[in-house]
Structures are given as C-alpha cells and as structure tokens.
Short mmCIF file of N, CA and C in Angstrom, two decimals:
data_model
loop_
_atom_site.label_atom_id
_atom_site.label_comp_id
_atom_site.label_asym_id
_atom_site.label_seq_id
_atom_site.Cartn_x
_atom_site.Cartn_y
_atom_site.Cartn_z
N UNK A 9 -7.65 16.33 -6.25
CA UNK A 9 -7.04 15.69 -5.11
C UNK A 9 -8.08 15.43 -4.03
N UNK A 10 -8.88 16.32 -3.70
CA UNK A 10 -10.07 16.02 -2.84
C UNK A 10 -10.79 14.91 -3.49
N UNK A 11 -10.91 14.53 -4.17
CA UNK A 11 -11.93 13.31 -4.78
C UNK A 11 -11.12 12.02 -4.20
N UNK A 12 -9.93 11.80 -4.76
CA UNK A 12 -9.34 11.11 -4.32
C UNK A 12 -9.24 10.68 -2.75
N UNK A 13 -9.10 11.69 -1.84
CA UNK A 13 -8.71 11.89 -0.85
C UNK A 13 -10.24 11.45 -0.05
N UNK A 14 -11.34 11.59 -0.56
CA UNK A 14 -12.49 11.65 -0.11
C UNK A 14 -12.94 9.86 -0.38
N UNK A 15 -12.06 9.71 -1.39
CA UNK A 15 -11.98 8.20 -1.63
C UNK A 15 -11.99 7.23 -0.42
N UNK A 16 -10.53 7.66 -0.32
CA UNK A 16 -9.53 6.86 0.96
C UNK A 16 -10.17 7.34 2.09
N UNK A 17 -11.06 8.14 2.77
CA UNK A 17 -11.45 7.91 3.51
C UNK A 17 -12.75 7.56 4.00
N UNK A 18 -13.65 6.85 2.59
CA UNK A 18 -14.40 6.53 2.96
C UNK A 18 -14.31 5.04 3.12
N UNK A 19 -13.39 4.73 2.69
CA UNK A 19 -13.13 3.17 2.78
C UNK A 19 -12.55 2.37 4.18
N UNK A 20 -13.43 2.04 4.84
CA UNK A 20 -12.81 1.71 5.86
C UNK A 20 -12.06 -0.16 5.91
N UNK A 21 -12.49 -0.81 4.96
CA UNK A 21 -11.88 -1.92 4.32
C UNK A 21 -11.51 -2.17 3.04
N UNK A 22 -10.66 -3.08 2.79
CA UNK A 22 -10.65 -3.24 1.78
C UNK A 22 -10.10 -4.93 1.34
N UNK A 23 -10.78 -5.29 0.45
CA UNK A 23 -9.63 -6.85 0.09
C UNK A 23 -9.36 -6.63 -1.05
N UNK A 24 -8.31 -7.06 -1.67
CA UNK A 24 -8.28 -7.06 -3.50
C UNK A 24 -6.91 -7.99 -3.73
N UNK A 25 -7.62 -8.45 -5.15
CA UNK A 25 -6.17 -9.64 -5.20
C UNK A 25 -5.05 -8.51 -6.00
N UNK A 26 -3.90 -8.69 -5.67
CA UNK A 26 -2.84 -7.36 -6.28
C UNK A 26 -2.05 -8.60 -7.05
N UNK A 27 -1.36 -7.67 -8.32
CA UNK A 27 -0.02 -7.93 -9.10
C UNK A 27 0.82 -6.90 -8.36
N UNK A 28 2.17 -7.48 -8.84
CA UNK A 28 3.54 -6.45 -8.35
C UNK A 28 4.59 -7.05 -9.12
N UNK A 29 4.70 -6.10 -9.76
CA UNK A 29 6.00 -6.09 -10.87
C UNK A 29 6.81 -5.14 -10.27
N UNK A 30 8.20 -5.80 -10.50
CA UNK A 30 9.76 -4.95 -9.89
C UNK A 30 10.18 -4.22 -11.27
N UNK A 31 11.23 -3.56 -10.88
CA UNK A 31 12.27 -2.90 -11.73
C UNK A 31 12.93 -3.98 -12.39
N UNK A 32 13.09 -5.24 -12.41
CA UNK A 32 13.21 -5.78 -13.48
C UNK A 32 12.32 -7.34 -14.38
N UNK A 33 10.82 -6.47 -13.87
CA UNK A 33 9.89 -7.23 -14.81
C UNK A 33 9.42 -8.67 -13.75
N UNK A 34 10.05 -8.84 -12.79
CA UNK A 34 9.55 -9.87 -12.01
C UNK A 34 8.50 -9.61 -11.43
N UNK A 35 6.95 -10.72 -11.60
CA UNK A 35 5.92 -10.45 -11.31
C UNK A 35 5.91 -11.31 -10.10
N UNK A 36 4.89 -10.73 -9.18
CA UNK A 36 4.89 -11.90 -7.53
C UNK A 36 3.01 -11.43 -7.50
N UNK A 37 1.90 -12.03 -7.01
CA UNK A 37 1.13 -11.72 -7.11
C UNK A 37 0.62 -12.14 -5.22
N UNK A 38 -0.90 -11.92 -5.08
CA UNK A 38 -0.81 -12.14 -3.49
C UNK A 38 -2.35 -11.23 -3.38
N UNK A 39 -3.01 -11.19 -1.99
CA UNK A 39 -4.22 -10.37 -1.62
C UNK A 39 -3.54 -9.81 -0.84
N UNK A 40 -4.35 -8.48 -1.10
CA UNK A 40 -4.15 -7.35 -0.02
C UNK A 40 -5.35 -7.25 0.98
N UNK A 41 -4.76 -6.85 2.31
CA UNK A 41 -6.47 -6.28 3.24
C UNK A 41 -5.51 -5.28 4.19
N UNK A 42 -6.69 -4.25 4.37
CA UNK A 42 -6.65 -3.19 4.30
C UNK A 42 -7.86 -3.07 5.36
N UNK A 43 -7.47 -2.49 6.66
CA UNK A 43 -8.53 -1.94 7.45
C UNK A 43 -8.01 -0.77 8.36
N UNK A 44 -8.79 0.37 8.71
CA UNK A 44 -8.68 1.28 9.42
C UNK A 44 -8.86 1.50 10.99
N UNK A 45 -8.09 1.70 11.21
CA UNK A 45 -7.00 2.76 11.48
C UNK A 45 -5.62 1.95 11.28
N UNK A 46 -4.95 2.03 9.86
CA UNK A 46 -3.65 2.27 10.07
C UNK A 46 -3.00 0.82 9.68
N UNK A 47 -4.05 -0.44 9.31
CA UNK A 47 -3.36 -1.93 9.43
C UNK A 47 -3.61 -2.20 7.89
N UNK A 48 -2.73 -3.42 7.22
CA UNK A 48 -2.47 -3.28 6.06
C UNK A 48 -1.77 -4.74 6.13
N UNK A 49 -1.93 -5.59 4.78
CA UNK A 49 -1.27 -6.99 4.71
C UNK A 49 -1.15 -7.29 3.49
N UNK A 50 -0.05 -7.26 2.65
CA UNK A 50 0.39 -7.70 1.50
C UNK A 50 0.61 -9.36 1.70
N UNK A 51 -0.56 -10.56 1.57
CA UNK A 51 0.21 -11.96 1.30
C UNK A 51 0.50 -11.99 0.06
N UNK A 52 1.57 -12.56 0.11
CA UNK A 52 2.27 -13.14 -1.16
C UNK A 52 1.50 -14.44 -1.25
N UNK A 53 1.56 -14.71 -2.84
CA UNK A 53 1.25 -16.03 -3.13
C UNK A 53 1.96 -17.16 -2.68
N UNK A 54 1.66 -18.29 -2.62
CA UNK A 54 1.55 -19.56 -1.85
C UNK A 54 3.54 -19.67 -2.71
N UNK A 55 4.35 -20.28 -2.23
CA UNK A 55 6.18 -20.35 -2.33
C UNK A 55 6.74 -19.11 -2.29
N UNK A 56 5.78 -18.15 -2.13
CA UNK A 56 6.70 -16.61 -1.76
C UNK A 56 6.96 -16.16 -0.32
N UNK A 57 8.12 -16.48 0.02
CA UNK A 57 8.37 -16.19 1.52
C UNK A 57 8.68 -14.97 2.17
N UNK A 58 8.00 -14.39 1.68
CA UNK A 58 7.69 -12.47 2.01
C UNK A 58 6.13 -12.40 2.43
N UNK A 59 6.63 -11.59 3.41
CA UNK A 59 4.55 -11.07 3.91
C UNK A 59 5.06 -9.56 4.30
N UNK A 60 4.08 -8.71 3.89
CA UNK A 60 4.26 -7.27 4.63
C UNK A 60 3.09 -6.96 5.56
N UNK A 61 3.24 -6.62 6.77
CA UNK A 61 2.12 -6.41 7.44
C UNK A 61 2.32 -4.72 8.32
N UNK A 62 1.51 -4.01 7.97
CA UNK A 62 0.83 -2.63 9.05
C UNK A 62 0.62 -2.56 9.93
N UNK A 63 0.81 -1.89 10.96
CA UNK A 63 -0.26 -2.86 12.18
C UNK A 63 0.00 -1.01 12.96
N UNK A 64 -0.30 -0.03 12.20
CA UNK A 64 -0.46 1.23 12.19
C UNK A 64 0.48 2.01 13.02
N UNK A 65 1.93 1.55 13.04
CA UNK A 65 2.77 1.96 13.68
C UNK A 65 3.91 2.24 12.13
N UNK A 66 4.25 0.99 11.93
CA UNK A 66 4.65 0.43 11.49
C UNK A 66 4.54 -0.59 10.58
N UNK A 67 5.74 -0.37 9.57
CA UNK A 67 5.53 -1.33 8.01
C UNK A 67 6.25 -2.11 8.22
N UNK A 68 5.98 -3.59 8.51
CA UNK A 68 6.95 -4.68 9.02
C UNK A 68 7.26 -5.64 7.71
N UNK A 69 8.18 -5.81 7.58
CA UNK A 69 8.19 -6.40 5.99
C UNK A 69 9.21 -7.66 6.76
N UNK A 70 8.43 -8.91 6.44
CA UNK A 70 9.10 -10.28 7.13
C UNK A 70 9.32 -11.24 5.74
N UNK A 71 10.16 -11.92 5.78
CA UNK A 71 11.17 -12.77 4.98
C UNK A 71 11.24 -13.66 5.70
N UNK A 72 10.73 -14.72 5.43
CA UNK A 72 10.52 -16.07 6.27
C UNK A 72 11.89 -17.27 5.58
N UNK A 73 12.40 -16.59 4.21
CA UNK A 73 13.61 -17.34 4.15
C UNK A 73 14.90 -17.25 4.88
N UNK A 74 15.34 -15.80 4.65
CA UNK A 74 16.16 -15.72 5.69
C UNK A 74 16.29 -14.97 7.20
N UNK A 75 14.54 -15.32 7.35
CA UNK A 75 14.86 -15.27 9.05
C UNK A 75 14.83 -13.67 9.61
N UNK A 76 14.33 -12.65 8.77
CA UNK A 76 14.58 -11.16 8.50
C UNK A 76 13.13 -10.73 9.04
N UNK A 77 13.31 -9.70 9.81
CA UNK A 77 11.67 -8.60 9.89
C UNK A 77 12.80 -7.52 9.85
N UNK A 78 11.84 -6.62 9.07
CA UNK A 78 12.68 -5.12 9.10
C UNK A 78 11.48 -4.23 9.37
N UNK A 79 11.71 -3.56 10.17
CA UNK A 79 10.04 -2.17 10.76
C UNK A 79 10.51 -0.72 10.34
N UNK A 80 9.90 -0.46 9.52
CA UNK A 80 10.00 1.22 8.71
C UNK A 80 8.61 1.74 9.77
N UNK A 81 9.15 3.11 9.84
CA UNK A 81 7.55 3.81 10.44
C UNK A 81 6.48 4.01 9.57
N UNK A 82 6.09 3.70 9.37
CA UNK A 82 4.78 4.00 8.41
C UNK A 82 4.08 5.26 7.78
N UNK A 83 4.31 5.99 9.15
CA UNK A 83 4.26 7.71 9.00
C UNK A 83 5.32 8.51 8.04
N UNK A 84 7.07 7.41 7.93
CA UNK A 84 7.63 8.33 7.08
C UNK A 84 7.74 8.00 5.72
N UNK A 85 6.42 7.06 5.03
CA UNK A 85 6.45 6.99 3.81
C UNK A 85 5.15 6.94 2.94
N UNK A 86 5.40 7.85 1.97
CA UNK A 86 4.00 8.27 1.13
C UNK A 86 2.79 7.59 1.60
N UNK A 87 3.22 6.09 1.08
CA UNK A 87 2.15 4.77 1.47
C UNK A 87 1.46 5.16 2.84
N UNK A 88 1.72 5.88 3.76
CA UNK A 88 0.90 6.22 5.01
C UNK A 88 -0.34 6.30 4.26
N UNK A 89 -0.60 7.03 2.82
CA UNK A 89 -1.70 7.73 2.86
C UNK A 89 -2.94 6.51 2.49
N UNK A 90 -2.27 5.79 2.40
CA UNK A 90 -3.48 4.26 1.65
C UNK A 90 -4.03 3.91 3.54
N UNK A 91 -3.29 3.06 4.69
CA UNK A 91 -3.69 3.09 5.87
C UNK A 91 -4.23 4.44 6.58
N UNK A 92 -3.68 5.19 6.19
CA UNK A 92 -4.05 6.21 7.24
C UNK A 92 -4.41 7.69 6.10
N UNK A 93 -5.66 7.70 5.92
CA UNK A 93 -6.43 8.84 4.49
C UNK A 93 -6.37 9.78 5.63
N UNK A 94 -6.57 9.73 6.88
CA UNK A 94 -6.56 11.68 7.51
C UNK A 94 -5.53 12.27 7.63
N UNK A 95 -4.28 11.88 7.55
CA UNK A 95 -3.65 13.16 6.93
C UNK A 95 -3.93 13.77 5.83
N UNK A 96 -3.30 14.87 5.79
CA UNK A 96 -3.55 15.72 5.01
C UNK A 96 -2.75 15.64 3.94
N UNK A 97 -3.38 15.47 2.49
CA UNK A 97 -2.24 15.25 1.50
C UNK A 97 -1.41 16.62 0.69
N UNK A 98 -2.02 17.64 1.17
CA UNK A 98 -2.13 19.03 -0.01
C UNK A 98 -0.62 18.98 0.36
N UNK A 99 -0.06 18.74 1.29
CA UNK A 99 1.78 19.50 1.46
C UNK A 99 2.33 18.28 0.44
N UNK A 100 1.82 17.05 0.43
CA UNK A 100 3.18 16.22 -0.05
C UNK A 100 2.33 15.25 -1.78
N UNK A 101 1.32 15.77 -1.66
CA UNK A 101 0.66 15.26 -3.18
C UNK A 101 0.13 16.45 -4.15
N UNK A 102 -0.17 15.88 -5.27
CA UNK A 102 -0.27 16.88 -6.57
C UNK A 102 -1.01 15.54 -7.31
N UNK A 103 -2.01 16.41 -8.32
CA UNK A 103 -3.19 15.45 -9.19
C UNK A 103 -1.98 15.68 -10.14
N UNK A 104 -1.74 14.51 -11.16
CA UNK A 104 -1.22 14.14 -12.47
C UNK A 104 -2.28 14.81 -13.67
N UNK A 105 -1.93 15.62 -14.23
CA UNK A 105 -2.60 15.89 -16.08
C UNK A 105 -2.50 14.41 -16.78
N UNK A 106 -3.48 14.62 -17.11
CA UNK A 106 -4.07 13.35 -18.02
C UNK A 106 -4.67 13.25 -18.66
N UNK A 107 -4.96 12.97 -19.88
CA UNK A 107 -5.69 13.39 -21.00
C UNK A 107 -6.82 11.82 -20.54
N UNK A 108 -6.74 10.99 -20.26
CA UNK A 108 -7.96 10.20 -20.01
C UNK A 108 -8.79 10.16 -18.93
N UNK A 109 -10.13 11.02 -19.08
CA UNK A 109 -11.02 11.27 -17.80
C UNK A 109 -11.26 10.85 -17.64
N UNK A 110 -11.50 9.43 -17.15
CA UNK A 110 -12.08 8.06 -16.81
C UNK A 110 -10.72 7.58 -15.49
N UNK A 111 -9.46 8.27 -15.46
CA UNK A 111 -8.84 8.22 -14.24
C UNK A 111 -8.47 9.42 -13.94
N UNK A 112 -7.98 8.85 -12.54
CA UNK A 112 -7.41 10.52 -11.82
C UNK A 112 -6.42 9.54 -10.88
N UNK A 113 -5.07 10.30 -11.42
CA UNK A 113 -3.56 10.18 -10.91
C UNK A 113 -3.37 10.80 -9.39
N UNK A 114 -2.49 10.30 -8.75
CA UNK A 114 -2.40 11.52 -6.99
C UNK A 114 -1.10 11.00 -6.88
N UNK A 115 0.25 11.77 -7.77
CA UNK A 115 1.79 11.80 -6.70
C UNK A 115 1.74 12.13 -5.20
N UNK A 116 2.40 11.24 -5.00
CA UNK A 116 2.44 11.20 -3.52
C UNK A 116 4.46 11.30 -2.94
N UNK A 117 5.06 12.64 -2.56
CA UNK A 117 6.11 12.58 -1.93
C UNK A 117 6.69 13.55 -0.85
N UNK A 118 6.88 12.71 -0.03
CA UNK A 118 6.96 13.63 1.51
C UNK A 118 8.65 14.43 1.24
N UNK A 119 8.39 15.86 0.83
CA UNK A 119 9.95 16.50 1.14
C UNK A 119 10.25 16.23 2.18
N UNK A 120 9.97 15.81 3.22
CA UNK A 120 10.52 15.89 4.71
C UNK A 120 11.52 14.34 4.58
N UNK A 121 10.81 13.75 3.62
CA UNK A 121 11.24 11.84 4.04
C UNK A 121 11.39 11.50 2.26
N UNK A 122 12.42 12.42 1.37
CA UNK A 122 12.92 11.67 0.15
C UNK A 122 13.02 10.49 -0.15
N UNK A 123 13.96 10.60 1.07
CA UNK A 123 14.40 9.05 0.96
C UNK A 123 13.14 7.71 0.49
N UNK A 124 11.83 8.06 1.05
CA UNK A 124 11.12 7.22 1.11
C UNK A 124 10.77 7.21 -0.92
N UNK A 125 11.15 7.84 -1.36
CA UNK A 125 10.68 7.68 -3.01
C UNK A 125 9.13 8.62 -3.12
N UNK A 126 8.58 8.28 -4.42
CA UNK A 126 7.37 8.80 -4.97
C UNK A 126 6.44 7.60 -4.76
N UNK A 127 5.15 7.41 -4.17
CA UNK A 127 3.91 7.19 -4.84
C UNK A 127 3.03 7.63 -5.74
N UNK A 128 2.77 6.76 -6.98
CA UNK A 128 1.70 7.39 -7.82
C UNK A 128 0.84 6.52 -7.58
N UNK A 129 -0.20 7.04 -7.18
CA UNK A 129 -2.10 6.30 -6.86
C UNK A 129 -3.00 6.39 -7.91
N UNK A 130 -3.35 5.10 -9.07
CA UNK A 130 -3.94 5.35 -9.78
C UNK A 130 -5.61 5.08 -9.57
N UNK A 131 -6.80 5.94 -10.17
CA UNK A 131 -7.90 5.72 -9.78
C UNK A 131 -8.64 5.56 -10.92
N UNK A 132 -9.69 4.92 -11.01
CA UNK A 132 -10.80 4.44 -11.84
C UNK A 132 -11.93 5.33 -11.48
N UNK A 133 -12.59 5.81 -12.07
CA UNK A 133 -13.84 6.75 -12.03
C UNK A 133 -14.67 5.51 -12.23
N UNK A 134 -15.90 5.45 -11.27
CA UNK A 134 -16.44 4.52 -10.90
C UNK A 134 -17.97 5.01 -10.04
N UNK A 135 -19.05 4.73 -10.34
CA UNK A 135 -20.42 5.55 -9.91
C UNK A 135 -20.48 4.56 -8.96
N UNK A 136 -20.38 3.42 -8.62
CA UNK A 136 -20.89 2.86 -7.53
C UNK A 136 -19.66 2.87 -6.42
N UNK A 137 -18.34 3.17 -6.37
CA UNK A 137 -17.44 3.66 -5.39
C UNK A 137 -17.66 4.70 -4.45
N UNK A 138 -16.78 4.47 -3.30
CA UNK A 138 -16.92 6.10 -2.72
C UNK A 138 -16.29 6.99 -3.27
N UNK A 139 -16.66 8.30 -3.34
CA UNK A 139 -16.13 9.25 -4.07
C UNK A 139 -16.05 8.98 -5.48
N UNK A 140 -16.91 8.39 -5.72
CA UNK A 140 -17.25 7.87 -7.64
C UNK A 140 -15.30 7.60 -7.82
N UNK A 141 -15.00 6.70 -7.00
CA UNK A 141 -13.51 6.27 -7.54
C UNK A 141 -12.99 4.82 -7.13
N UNK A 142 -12.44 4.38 -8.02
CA UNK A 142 -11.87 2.72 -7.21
C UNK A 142 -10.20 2.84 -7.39
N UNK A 143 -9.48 2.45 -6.65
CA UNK A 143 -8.38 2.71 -5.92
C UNK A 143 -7.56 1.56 -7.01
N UNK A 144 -6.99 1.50 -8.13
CA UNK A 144 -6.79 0.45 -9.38
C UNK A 144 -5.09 -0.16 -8.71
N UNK A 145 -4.45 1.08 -8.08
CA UNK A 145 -3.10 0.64 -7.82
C UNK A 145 -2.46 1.45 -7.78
N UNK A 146 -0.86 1.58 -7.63
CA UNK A 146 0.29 2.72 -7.69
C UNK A 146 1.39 2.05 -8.14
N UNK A 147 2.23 3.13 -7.88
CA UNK A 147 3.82 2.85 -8.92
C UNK A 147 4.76 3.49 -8.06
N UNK A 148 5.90 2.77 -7.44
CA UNK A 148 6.42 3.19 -6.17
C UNK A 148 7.97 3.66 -7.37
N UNK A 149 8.50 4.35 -7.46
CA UNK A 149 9.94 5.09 -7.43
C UNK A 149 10.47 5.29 -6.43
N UNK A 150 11.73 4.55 -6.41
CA UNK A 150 12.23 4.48 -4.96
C UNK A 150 13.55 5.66 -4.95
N UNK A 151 14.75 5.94 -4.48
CA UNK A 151 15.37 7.06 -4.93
C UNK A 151 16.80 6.70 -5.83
N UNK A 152 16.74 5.02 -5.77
CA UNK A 152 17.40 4.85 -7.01
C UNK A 152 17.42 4.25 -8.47
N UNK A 153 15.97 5.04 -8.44
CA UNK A 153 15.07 5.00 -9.74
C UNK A 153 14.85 3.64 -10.02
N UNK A 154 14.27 2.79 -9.53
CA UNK A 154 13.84 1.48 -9.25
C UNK A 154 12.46 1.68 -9.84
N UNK A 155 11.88 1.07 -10.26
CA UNK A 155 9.65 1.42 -10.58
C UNK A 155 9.21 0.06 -9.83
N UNK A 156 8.25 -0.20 -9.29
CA UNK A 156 7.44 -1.11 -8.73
C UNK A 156 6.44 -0.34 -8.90
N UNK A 157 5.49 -1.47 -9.59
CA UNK A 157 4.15 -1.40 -9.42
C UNK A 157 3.57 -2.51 -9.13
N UNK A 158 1.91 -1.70 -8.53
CA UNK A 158 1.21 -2.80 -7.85
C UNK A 158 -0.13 -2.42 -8.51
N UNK A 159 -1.02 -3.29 -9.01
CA UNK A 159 -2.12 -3.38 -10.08
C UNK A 159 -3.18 -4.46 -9.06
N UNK A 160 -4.49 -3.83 -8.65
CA UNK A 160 -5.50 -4.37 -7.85
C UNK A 160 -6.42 -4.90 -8.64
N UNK A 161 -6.72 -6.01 -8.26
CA UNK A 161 -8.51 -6.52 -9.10
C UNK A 161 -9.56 -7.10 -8.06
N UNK A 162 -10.61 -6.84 -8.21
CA UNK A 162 -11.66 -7.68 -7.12
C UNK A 162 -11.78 -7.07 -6.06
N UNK A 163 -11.47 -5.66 -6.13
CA UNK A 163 -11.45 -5.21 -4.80
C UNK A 163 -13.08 -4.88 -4.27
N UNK A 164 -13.11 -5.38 -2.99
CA UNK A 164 -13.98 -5.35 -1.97
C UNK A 164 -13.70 -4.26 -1.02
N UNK A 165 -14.99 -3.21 -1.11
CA UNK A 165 -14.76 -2.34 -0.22
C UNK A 165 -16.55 -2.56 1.19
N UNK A 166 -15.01 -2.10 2.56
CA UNK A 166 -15.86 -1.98 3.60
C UNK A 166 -16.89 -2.63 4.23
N UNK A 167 -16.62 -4.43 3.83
CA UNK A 167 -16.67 -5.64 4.49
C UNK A 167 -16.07 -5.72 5.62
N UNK A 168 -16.23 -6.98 6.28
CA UNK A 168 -15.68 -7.57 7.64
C UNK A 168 -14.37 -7.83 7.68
N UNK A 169 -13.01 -7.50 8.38
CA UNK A 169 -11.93 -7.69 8.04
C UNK A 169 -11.77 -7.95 9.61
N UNK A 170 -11.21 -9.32 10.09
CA UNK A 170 -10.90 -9.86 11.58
C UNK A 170 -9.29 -8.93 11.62
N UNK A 171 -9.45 -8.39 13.49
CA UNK A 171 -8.04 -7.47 13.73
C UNK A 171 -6.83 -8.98 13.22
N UNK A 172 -7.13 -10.12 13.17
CA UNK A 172 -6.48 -11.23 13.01
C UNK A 172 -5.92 -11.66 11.78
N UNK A 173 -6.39 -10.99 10.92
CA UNK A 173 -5.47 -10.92 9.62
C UNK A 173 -4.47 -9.89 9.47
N UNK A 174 -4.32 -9.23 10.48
CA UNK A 174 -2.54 -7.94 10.48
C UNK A 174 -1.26 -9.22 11.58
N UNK A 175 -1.57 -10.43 12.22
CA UNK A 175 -0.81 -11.08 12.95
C UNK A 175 -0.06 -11.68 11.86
N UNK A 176 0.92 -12.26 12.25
CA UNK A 176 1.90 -12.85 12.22
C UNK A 176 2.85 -13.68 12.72
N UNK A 177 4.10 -14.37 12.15
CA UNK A 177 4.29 -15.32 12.80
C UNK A 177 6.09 -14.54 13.07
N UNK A 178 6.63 -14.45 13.78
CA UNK A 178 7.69 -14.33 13.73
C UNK A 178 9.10 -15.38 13.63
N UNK A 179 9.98 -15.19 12.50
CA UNK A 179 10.96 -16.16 11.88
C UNK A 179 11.75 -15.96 12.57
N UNK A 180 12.59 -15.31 13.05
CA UNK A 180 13.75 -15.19 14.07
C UNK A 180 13.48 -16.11 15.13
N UNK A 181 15.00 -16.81 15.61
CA UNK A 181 15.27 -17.36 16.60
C UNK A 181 15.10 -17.03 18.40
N UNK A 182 14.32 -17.69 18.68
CA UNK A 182 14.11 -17.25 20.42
C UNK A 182 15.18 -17.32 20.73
N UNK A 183 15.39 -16.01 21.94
CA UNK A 183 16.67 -16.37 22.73
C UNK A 183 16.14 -17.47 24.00
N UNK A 184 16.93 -18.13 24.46
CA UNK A 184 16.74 -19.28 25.75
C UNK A 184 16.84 -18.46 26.78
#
C-alpha cells in the first residue's frame, strides 16, 4: 500500500486518454487531467454531453443535455484518494493478493461513507514511474452492485496543466 500511495503522491499531474465501461457494457471514452491539490476533469468524447470536473471541494458532475450539475463532496468518496494522495489510506484501503507481480491492486472503501461504494486502483509496475508504478485505472462498485470501470492509456505524468482546464460552463438557466 505504501508503494502505491507513494505513487499518488508523487504525481503532481497527470493527462491520460481513459475508457469507461458501465454495468451494462456501454463504453464512453474521453481525457482525463488531473492536477494537485484536489482538481480533476473527466471530458467525454466529442456527442457525449457529460463532463465531470474537481475543483477540490467538490465532484461536480454536469449534463449539458438535461440542464443538470449535481456536487458530491469529494472528501466523502474513495476517489478523494486519486486528487487528494495525503490522506491517509491505511483506515479505508487494503493491497489485493494477486498472483501477477507485475501489478499491485489498492481497495479503496470509506466505512464512514458506504454509501459511496468500493474503489479498486489498478497499478502497473513500471521503472521509469514514480514509485516504480503507473496508475492503469480502477473499478468503481457502487452499493447496488453496479461495476464501472475506467482503463487509462498515454498517461503523462507531471507536465503543465493550466488552473483553466477544471472551468466550466454552466447549463442551467439564469434567473433575470
């Protein structure tokens, strides 16, 4: 778990193009960026009208079809630990047994915040990474046994990332 953990915090950026497959096989693909302290941006590919953005408070997940932002705290779900590596993972993670040493698994679930589901963080053993590890993806279980996963490629660590890629546009109607 320290390897891992030593991972995520040496990375203070990140870009990578992600897959995301649902609980029923629907794939949506998109880049992720990733900068520290705490900000985070899932684009969806070009006709997908979903964007998720961090902005270290908060996980703002916007729907530009129907007009929707919904803000989860960020702090009460596993996923904190990808934006924000200084907490401490030993209370709410555990390394996975695995017979292939070439990765290393990290469950991720807060007893305090069930509700929020399991993260599993999968890693690539990797000599030119920090912490000899590259961050490959996870597998979200939500609590009504739903699976999402998200599968990274191309990832770029600890490049230039503008505070201007966590903005957004907001879909809701102004009041007059």
């Amino acid at each position: 778990m320290v390897q891992a953990q030593q991972h995520l915090r040496a990375v203070d950026t990140m870009t990578a193009q992600f897959t995301q497959v649902d609980h029923n096989g629907r794939s949506l693909a998109g880049e992720l960026t990733l900068k520290r302290p705490g900000k985070v941006r899932f684009q969806y590919q070009s006709g997908v009208p979903l964007l998720v953005v961090g902005d270290g408070n908060s996980l703002i997940m916007i729907d530009y079809k129907v007009r929707q932002v919904l803000r989860v705290p960020v702090s009460s779900s596993p996923l904190s630990a990808l934006p924000d590596p200084s907490k401490d993972l030993s209370r709410v993670a555990r390394l996975s047994p695995l017979t292939n040493r070439d990765k290393v698994v990290l469950e991720v679930r807060d007893p305090k915040h069930p509700e929020s589901g399991t993260f599993t963080f999968s890693f690539s053993r990797s000599q030119t990474s920090p912490a000899g590890l590259m961050l490959e993806g996870w597998t979200v279980l939500d609590t009504q046994g739903n699976r999402t996963t998200v599968h990274l490629t191309g990832q770029r660590l600890n490049g230039v990332v503008s505070d201007k890629a966590f903005t957004w546009n907001d879909p809701r109607p102004r009041s007059r």
